[in-house]
mmCIF file of C-alpha atoms in Angstrom:
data_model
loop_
_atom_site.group_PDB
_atom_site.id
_atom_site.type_symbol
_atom_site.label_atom_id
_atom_site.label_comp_id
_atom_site.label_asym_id
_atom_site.label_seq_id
_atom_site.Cartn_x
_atom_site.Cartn_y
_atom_site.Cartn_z
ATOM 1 C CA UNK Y 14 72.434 95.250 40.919
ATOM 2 C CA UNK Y 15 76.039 95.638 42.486
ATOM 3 C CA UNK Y 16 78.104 92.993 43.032
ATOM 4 C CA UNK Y 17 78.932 92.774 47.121
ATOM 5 C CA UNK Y 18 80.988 90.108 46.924
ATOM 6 C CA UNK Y 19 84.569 92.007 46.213
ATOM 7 C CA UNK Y 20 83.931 94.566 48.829
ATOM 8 C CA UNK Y 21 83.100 91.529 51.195
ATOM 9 C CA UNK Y 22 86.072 89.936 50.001
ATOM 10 C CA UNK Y 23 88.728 92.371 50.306
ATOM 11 C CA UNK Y 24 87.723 93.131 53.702
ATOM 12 C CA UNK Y 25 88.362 90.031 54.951
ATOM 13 C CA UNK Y 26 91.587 89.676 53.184
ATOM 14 C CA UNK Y 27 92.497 93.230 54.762
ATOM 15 C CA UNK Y 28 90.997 91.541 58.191
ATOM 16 C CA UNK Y 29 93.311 88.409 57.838
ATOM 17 C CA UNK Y 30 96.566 90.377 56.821
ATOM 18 C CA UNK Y 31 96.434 92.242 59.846
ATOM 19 C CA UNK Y 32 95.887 90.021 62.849
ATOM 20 C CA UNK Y 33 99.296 89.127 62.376
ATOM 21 C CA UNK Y 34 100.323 92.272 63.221
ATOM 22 C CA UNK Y 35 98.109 92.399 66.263
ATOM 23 C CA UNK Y 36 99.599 89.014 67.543
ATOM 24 C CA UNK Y 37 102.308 89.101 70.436
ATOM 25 C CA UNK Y 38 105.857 88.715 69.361
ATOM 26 C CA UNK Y 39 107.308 85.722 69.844
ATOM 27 C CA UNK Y 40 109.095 86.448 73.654
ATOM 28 C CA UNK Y 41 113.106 86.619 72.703
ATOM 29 C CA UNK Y 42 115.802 85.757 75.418
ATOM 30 C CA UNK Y 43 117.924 88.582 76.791
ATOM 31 C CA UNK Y 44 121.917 88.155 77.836
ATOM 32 C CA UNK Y 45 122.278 88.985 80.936
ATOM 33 C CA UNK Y 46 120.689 89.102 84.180
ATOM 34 C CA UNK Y 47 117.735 90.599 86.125
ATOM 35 C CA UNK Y 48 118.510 90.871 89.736
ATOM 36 C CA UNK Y 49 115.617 91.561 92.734
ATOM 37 C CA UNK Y 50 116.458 92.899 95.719
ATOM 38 C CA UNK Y 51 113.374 92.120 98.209
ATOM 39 C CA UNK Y 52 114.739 92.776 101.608
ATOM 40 C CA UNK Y 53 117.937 93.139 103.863
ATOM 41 C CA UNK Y 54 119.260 89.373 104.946
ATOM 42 C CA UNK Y 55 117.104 87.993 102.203
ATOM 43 C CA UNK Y 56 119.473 86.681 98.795
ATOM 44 C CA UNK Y 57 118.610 88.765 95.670
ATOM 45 C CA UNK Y 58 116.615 86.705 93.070
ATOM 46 C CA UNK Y 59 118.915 86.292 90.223
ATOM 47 C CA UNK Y 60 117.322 85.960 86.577
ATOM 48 C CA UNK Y 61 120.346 84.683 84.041
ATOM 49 C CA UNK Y 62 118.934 85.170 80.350
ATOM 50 C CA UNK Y 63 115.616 85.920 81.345
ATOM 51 C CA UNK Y 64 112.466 85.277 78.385
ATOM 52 C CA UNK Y 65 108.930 85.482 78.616
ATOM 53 C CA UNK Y 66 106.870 86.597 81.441
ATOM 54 C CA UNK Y 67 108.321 85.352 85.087
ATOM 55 C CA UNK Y 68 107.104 85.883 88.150
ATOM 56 C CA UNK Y 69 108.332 88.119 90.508
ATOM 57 C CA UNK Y 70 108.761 87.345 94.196
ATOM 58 C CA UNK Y 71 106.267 88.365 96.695
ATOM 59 C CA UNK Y 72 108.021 90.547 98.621
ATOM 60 C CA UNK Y 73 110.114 92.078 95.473
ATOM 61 C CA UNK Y 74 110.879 95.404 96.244
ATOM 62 C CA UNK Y 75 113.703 96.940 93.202
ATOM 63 C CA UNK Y 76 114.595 95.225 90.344
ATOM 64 C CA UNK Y 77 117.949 95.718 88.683
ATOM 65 C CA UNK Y 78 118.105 95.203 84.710
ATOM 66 C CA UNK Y 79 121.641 94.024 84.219
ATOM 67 C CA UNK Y 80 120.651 92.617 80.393
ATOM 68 C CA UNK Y 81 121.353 94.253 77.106
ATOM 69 C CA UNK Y 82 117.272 94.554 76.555
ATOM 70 C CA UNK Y 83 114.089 96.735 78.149
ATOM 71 C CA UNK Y 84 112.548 94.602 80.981
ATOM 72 C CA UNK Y 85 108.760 95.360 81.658
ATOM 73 C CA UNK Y 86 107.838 95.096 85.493
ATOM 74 C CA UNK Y 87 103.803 94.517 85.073
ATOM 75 C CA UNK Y 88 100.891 94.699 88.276
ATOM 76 C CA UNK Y 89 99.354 91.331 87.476
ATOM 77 C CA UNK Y 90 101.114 87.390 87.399
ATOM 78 C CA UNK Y 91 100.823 87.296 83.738
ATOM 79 C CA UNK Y 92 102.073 90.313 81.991
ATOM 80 C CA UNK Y 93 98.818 91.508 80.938
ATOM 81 C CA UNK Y 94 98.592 94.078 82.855
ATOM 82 C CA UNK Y 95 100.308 98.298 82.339
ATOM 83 C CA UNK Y 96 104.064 97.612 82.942
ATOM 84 C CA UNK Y 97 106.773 100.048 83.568
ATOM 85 C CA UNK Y 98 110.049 99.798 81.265
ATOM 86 C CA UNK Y 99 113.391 99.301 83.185
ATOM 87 C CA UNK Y 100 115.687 100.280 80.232
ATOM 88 C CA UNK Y 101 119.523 98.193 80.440
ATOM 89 C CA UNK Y 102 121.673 99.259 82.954
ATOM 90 C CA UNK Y 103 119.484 100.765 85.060
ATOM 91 C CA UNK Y 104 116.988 99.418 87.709
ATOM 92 C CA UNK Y 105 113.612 101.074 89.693
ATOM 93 C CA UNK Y 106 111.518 100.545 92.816
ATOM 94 C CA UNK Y 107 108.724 97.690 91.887
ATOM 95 C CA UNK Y 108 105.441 98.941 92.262
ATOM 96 C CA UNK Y 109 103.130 97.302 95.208
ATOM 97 C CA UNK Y 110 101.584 94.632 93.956
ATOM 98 C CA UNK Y 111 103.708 93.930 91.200
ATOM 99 C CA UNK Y 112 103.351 90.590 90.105
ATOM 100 C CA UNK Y 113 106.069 90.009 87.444
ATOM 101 C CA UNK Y 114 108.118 91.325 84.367
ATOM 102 C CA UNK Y 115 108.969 90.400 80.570
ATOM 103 C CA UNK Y 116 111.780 90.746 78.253
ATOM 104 C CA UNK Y 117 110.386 94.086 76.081
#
């Protein structure tokens, strides 16, 4: 008779050593700002030290990443969704329907 109980074991160890690695980084702030530009005679939306997920404005229409990190402009509210990476210094058209963007 064979003993089950080790392979059973070790699997769950394995199993609990690596949902660690599956779990979301803790969000870190980035220096800087994010700047949206959503439409002539409107005031940019200004983002100082952005960190976690924030919503983006309705109507946004380009972002600008002006921080020393990769922002992630995502479709959905809650950064859930695909994103697109905005690397520093550089900015990009937001999708329609974007719904907000995280510090990468």
């Amino acid at each position: 008779m064979r003993n089950r109980a080790r392979p059973a074991a070790l699997t769950l160890a394995l199993a609990c050593a690596t949902v660690p690695l599956l779990a979301p980084a803790p969000a870190l702030a980035a220096t800087g700002q994010v700047v949206v530009f959503q439409a002539e005679l409107v005031h940019l939306d200004v983002y100082d030290d952005p960190s976690g997920c924030t919503r983006l404005p309705l109507a946004a229409h380009v972002l600008s990443n002006q921080t020393d990190r990769p922002v992630r402009v995502h479709g959905d509210p809650f950064c859930l969704g695909p994103s697109v990476t905005v690397q520093p210094g550089y900015g990009s058209h937001v999708p329609a329907g974007s719904g907000s963007f995280s510090v990468a």
